JSON list of C-alpha atoms in Angstrom, two decimals:
[
{"chain": "A", "resi": 96, "resn": "UNK", "atom": "CA", "xyz": [-2.50, 47.16, -28.35]},
{"chain": "A", "resi": 97, "resn": "UNK", "atom": "CA", "xyz": [-0.25, 49.42, -26.36]},
{"chain": "A", "resi": 98, "resn": "UNK", "atom": "CA", "xyz": [1.98, 48.44, -23.47]},
{"chain": "A", "resi": 99, "resn": "UNK", "atom": "CA", "xyz": [-0.40, 49.86, -20.85]},
{"chain": "A", "resi": 100, "resn": "UNK", "atom": "CA", "xyz": [-3.21, 47.56, -22.02]},
{"chain": "A", "resi": 101, "resn": "UNK", "atom": "CA", "xyz": [-1.10, 44.43, -21.59]},
{"chain": "A", "resi": 102, "resn": "UNK", "atom": "CA", "xyz": [0.15, 45.24, -18.14]},
{"chain": "A", "resi": 103, "resn": "UNK", "atom": "CA", "xyz": [-0.49, 42.25, -15.78]},
{"chain": "A", "resi": 104, "resn": "UNK", "atom": "CA", "xyz": [-1.21, 39.76, -18.58]},
{"chain": "A", "resi": 105, "resn": "UNK", "atom": "CA", "xyz": [2.02, 37.83, -17.93]},
{"chain": "A", "resi": 106, "resn": "UNK", "atom": "CA", "xyz": [1.08, 37.23, -14.29]},
{"chain": "A", "resi": 107, "resn": "UNK", "atom": "CA", "xyz": [-2.36, 35.93, -15.25]},
{"chain": "A", "resi": 108, "resn": "UNK", "atom": "CA", "xyz": [-0.92, 33.69, -17.97]},
{"chain": "A", "resi": 109, "resn": "UNK", "atom": "CA", "xyz": [1.71, 32.34, -15.58]},
{"chain": "A", "resi": 110, "resn": "UNK", "atom": "CA", "xyz": [-0.95, 31.55, -12.95]},
{"chain": "A", "resi": 111, "resn": "UNK", "atom": "CA", "xyz": [-3.01, 29.68, -15.53]},
{"chain": "A", "resi": 112, "resn": "UNK", "atom": "CA", "xyz": [-0.06, 27.65, -16.78]},
{"chain": "A", "resi": 113, "resn": "UNK", "atom": "CA", "xyz": [1.13, 26.95, -13.23]},
{"chain": "A", "resi": 114, "resn": "UNK", "atom": "CA", "xyz": [-2.31, 25.62, -12.28]},
{"chain": "A", "resi": 115, "resn": "UNK", "atom": "CA", "xyz": [-2.40, 23.34, -15.32]},
{"chain": "A", "resi": 116, "resn": "UNK", "atom": "CA", "xyz": [1.06, 21.97, -14.50]},
{"chain": "A", "resi": 117, "resn": "UNK", "atom": "CA", "xyz": [0.99, 21.95, -10.69]},
{"chain": "A", "resi": 118, "resn": "UNK", "atom": "CA", "xyz": [-2.39, 20.28, -10.10]},
{"chain": "A", "resi": 119, "resn": "UNK", "atom": "CA", "xyz": [-1.49, 17.05, -11.95]},
{"chain": "A", "resi": 120, "resn": "UNK", "atom": "CA", "xyz": [1.99, 17.11, -10.40]},
{"chain": "A", "resi": 121, "resn": "UNK", "atom": "CA", "xyz": [0.57, 17.32, -6.88]},
{"chain": "A", "resi": 122, "resn": "UNK", "atom": "CA", "xyz": [-1.92, 14.56, -7.72]},
{"chain": "A", "resi": 123, "resn": "UNK", "atom": "CA", "xyz": [0.95, 12.36, -8.92]},
{"chain": "A", "resi": 124, "resn": "UNK", "atom": "CA", "xyz": [2.99, 13.02, -5.78]},
{"chain": "A", "resi": 125, "resn": "UNK", "atom": "CA", "xyz": [0.04, 12.24, -3.49]},
{"chain": "A", "resi": 126, "resn": "UNK", "atom": "CA", "xyz": [-0.72, 9.03, -5.41]},
{"chain": "A", "resi": 127, "resn": "UNK", "atom": "CA", "xyz": [2.92, 7.90, -5.24]},
{"chain": "A", "resi": 128, "resn": "UNK", "atom": "CA", "xyz": [2.95, 8.60, -1.50]},
{"chain": "A", "resi": 129, "resn": "UNK", "atom": "CA", "xyz": [-0.19, 6.48, -1.01]},
{"chain": "A", "resi": 130, "resn": "UNK", "atom": "CA", "xyz": [1.34, 3.56, -2.91]},
{"chain": "A", "resi": 131, "resn": "UNK", "atom": "CA", "xyz": [4.58, 3.87, -0.93]},
{"chain": "A", "resi": 132, "resn": "UNK", "atom": "CA", "xyz": [2.60, 3.95, 2.32]},
{"chain": "A", "resi": 133, "resn": "UNK", "atom": "CA", "xyz": [0.84, 0.74, 1.26]},
{"chain": "A", "resi": 134, "resn": "UNK", "atom": "CA", "xyz": [4.13, -0.90, 0.28]},
{"chain": "A", "resi": 135, "resn": "UNK", "atom": "CA", "xyz": [5.74, -0.11, 3.62]},
{"chain": "A", "resi": 136, "resn": "UNK", "atom": "CA", "xyz": [2.66, -1.31, 5.52]},
{"chain": "A", "resi": 137, "resn": "UNK", "atom": "CA", "xyz": [2.42, -4.59, 3.62]},
{"chain": "A", "resi": 138, "resn": "UNK", "atom": "CA", "xyz": [6.15, -5.25, 4.10]},
{"chain": "A", "resi": 139, "resn": "UNK", "atom": "CA", "xyz": [5.73, -4.72, 7.83]},
{"chain": "A", "resi": 140, "resn": "UNK", "atom": "CA", "xyz": [2.66, -6.97, 7.87]},
{"chain": "A", "resi": 141, "resn": "UNK", "atom": "CA", "xyz": [4.55, -9.76, 6.08]},
{"chain": "A", "resi": 142, "resn": "UNK", "atom": "CA", "xyz": [7.51, -9.45, 8.45]},
{"chain": "A", "resi": 143, "resn": "UNK", "atom": "CA", "xyz": [5.31, -9.67, 11.55]},
{"chain": "A", "resi": 144, "resn": "UNK", "atom": "CA", "xyz": [3.42, -12.64, 10.09]},
{"chain": "A", "resi": 145, "resn": "UNK", "atom": "CA", "xyz": [6.75, -14.40, 9.58]},
{"chain": "A", "resi": 146, "resn": "UNK", "atom": "CA", "xyz": [7.65, -13.74, 13.20]},
{"chain": "A", "resi": 147, "resn": "UNK", "atom": "CA", "xyz": [4.38, -15.17, 14.45]},
{"chain": "A", "resi": 148, "resn": "UNK", "atom": "CA", "xyz": [4.73, -18.27, 12.30]},
{"chain": "A", "resi": 149, "resn": "UNK", "atom": "CA", "xyz": [8.31, -18.79, 13.44]},
{"chain": "A", "resi": 150, "resn": "UNK", "atom": "CA", "xyz": [7.02, -19.06, 17.01]},
{"chain": "A", "resi": 151, "resn": "UNK", "atom": "CA", "xyz": [3.77, -20.93, 16.31]},
{"chain": "A", "resi": 152, "resn": "UNK", "atom": "CA", "xyz": [3.41, -23.03, 13.15]},
{"chain": "A", "resi": 153, "resn": "UNK", "atom": "CA", "xyz": [-0.37, -23.11, 13.57]},
{"chain": "A", "resi": 154, "resn": "UNK", "atom": "CA", "xyz": [-0.70, -19.38, 14.05]},
{"chain": "A", "resi": 155, "resn": "UNK", "atom": "CA", "xyz": [-1.92, -18.49, 10.55]},
{"chain": "A", "resi": 156, "resn": "UNK", "atom": "CA", "xyz": [-5.13, -16.93, 11.89]},
{"chain": "A", "resi": 157, "resn": "UNK", "atom": "CA", "xyz": [-3.20, -14.88, 14.45]},
{"chain": "A", "resi": 158, "resn": "UNK", "atom": "CA", "xyz": [-0.75, -13.80, 11.74]},
{"chain": "A", "resi": 159, "resn": "UNK", "atom": "CA", "xyz": [-3.65, -12.71, 9.51]},
{"chain": "A", "resi": 160, "resn": "UNK", "atom": "CA", "xyz": [-5.19, -10.69, 12.33]},
{"chain": "A", "resi": 161, "resn": "UNK", "atom": "CA", "xyz": [-1.88, -9.01, 13.18]},
{"chain": "A", "resi": 162, "resn": "UNK", "atom": "CA", "xyz": [-1.39, -8.16, 9.50]},
{"chain": "A", "resi": 163, "resn": "UNK", "atom": "CA", "xyz": [-4.84, -6.54, 9.42]},
{"chain": "A", "resi": 164, "resn": "UNK", "atom": "CA", "xyz": [-4.06, -4.47, 12.51]},
{"chain": "A", "resi": 165, "resn": "UNK", "atom": "CA", "xyz": [-0.74, -3.30, 11.06]},
{"chain": "A", "resi": 166, "resn": "UNK", "atom": "CA", "xyz": [-2.37, -2.30, 7.76]},
{"chain": "A", "resi": 167, "resn": "UNK", "atom": "CA", "xyz": [-5.21, -0.45, 9.49]},
{"chain": "A", "resi": 168, "resn": "UNK", "atom": "CA", "xyz": [-2.71, 1.37, 11.72]},
{"chain": "A", "resi": 169, "resn": "UNK", "atom": "CA", "xyz": [-0.82, 2.47, 8.60]},
{"chain": "A", "resi": 170, "resn": "UNK", "atom": "CA", "xyz": [-3.99, 3.86, 7.05]},
{"chain": "A", "resi": 171, "resn": "UNK", "atom": "CA", "xyz": [-4.49, 1.07, 4.49]},
{"chain": "A", "resi": 172, "resn": "UNK", "atom": "CA", "xyz": [-7.94, -0.53, 4.45]},
{"chain": "A", "resi": 173, "resn": "UNK", "atom": "CA", "xyz": [-7.49, -4.27, 3.83]},
{"chain": "A", "resi": 174, "resn": "UNK", "atom": "CA", "xyz": [-10.20, -6.16, 1.96]},
{"chain": "A", "resi": 175, "resn": "UNK", "atom": "CA", "xyz": [-10.41, -9.93, 1.74]},
{"chain": "A", "resi": 176, "resn": "UNK", "atom": "CA", "xyz": [-7.56, -12.29, 2.57]},
{"chain": "A", "resi": 177, "resn": "UNK", "atom": "CA", "xyz": [-4.17, -10.60, 3.08]},
{"chain": "A", "resi": 178, "resn": "UNK", "atom": "CA", "xyz": [-1.75, -13.44, 3.74]},
{"chain": "A", "resi": 179, "resn": "UNK", "atom": "CA", "xyz": [-0.90, -16.51, 1.70]},
{"chain": "A", "resi": 180, "resn": "UNK", "atom": "CA", "xyz": [1.28, -19.10, 3.43]},
{"chain": "A", "resi": 181, "resn": "UNK", "atom": "CA", "xyz": [2.75, -21.93, 1.40]},
{"chain": "A", "resi": 182, "resn": "UNK", "atom": "CA", "xyz": [5.14, -24.70, 2.42]},
{"chain": "A", "resi": 183, "resn": "UNK", "atom": "CA", "xyz": [7.09, -27.31, 0.54]},
{"chain": "A", "resi": 184, "resn": "UNK", "atom": "CA", "xyz": [5.18, -30.38, 1.67]},
{"chain": "A", "resi": 185, "resn": "UNK", "atom": "CA", "xyz": [3.22, -30.08, 4.90]},
{"chain": "A", "resi": 186, "resn": "UNK", "atom": "CA", "xyz": [3.29, -26.93, 7.00]},
{"chain": "A", "resi": 187, "resn": "UNK", "atom": "CA", "xyz": [4.67, -28.39, 10.23]},
{"chain": "A", "resi": 188, "resn": "UNK", "atom": "CA", "xyz": [7.25, -27.21, 12.77]},
{"chain": "A", "resi": 189, "resn": "UNK", "atom": "CA", "xyz": [10.70, -27.11, 11.22]},
{"chain": "A", "resi": 190, "resn": "UNK", "atom": "CA", "xyz": [9.45, -26.58, 7.65]},
{"chain": "A", "resi": 191, "resn": "UNK", "atom": "CA", "xyz": [10.18, -23.48, 5.60]},
{"chain": "A", "resi": 192, "resn": "UNK", "atom": "CA", "xyz": [7.09, -21.44, 4.82]},
{"chain": "A", "resi": 193, "resn": "UNK", "atom": "CA", "xyz": [6.82, -18.65, 2.28]},
{"chain": "A", "resi": 194, "resn": "UNK", "atom": "CA", "xyz": [4.61, -15.83, 3.48]},
{"chain": "A", "resi": 195, "resn": "UNK", "atom": "CA", "xyz": [3.15, -13.38, 0.97]},
{"chain": "A", "resi": 196, "resn": "UNK", "atom": "CA", "xyz": [1.15, -10.38, 2.07]},
{"chain": "A", "resi": 197, "resn": "UNK", "atom": "CA", "xyz": [-0.71, -8.35, -0.54]},
{"chain": "A", "resi": 198, "resn": "UNK", "atom": "CA", "xyz": [-3.25, -5.57, -0.51]},
{"chain": "A", "resi": 199, "resn": "UNK", "atom": "CA", "xyz": [-4.90, -3.22, -3.01]},
{"chain": "A", "resi": 200, "resn": "UNK", "atom": "CA", "xyz": [-4.17, 0.47, -2.48]},
{"chain": "A", "resi": 201, "resn": "UNK", "atom": "CA", "xyz": [-6.77, 2.93, -3.75]},
{"chain": "A", "resi": 202, "resn": "UNK", "atom": "CA", "xyz": [-5.35, 6.08, -5.29]},
{"chain": "A", "resi": 203, "resn": "UNK", "atom": "CA", "xyz": [-6.60, 9.00, -3.19]},
{"chain": "A", "resi": 204, "resn": "UNK", "atom": "CA", "xyz": [-7.04, 11.58, -5.97]},
{"chain": "A", "resi": 205, "resn": "UNK", "atom": "CA", "xyz": [-9.16, 9.39, -8.27]},
{"chain": "A", "resi": 206, "resn": "UNK", "atom": "CA", "xyz": [-12.84, 10.45, -8.10]},
{"chain": "A", "resi": 207, "resn": "UNK", "atom": "CA", "xyz": [-15.48, 7.82, -7.35]},
{"chain": "A", "resi": 208, "resn": "UNK", "atom": "CA", "xyz": [-17.06, 7.94, -10.83]},
{"chain": "A", "resi": 209, "resn": "UNK", "atom": "CA", "xyz": [-13.71, 7.03, -12.46]},
{"chain": "A", "resi": 210, "resn": "UNK", "atom": "CA", "xyz": [-12.72, 4.22, -10.03]},
{"chain": "A", "resi": 211, "resn": "UNK", "atom": "CA", "xyz": [-14.05, 1.60, -12.44]},
{"chain": "A", "resi": 212, "resn": "UNK", "atom": "CA", "xyz": [-11.60, 2.76, -15.11]},
{"chain": "A", "resi": 213, "resn": "UNK", "atom": "CA", "xyz": [-8.56, 3.16, -12.86]},
{"chain": "A", "resi": 214, "resn": "UNK", "atom": "CA", "xyz": [-8.08, 0.06, -10.70]},
{"chain": "A", "resi": 215, "resn": "UNK", "atom": "CA", "xyz": [-6.33, 0.13, -7.32]},
{"chain": "A", "resi": 216, "resn": "UNK", "atom": "CA", "xyz": [-2.61, -0.62, -7.20]},
{"chain": "A", "resi": 217, "resn": "UNK", "atom": "CA", "xyz": [-1.69, -4.06, -5.81]},
{"chain": "A", "resi": 218, "resn": "UNK", "atom": "CA", "xyz": [1.34, -4.08, -3.54]},
{"chain": "A", "resi": 219, "resn": "UNK", "atom": "CA", "xyz": [2.83, -7.21, -2.03]},
{"chain": "A", "resi": 220, "resn": "UNK", "atom": "CA", "xyz": [5.76, -8.42, 0.04]},
{"chain": "A", "resi": 221, "resn": "UNK", "atom": "CA", "xyz": [7.24, -11.89, 0.49]},
{"chain": "A", "resi": 222, "resn": "UNK", "atom": "CA", "xyz": [9.33, -13.54, 3.13]},
{"chain": "A", "resi": 223, "resn": "UNK", "atom": "CA", "xyz": [10.41, -16.96, 4.33]},
{"chain": "A", "resi": 224, "resn": "UNK", "atom": "CA", "xyz": [9.97, -18.23, 7.87]},
{"chain": "A", "resi": 225, "resn": "UNK", "atom": "CA", "xyz": [11.13, -21.37, 9.62]},
{"chain": "A", "resi": 226, "resn": "UNK", "atom": "CA", "xyz": [8.00, -22.67, 11.28]},
{"chain": "A", "resi": 227, "resn": "UNK", "atom": "CA", "xyz": [8.40, -23.14, 15.01]},
{"chain": "A", "resi": 228, "resn": "UNK", "atom": "CA", "xyz": [6.82, -25.13, 17.79]},
{"chain": "A", "resi": 229, "resn": "UNK", "atom": "CA", "xyz": [3.80, -23.73, 19.57]},
{"chain": "A", "resi": 230, "resn": "UNK", "atom": "CA", "xyz": [4.92, -21.94, 22.70]},
{"chain": "A", "resi": 231, "resn": "UNK", "atom": "CA", "xyz": [3.42, -23.29, 25.92]},
{"chain": "A", "resi": 232, "resn": "UNK", "atom": "CA", "xyz": [1.04, -20.79, 27.47]}
]
């Protein structure tokens, strides 16, 4: 073939190769961003739960609700129980409690028919709080 017949072929080949490379790269970047968003949200939820428990040792339900609100505000849809609070001995004022918040983050690029094969990513955060007395209202 002569040079005139191949004119423009390089541009078309480059566009095809770029699409094959760029589409998965963009999907990877978007998925990493979703996981990072979930990680930041769950860390914030754990921190706020610690703060609530440091003021009110019996505030586990309030801490769970605040964690749900924080996750929803960050764009993460929580399912099931988010917080796990454990103490050495009894959870009473003055005891140290370990708070763990965890949530499953769905990858946004994964199509619905493949979700069974690619599970969501579990992100979690831990912290320790000194349980406090209930504040008089």
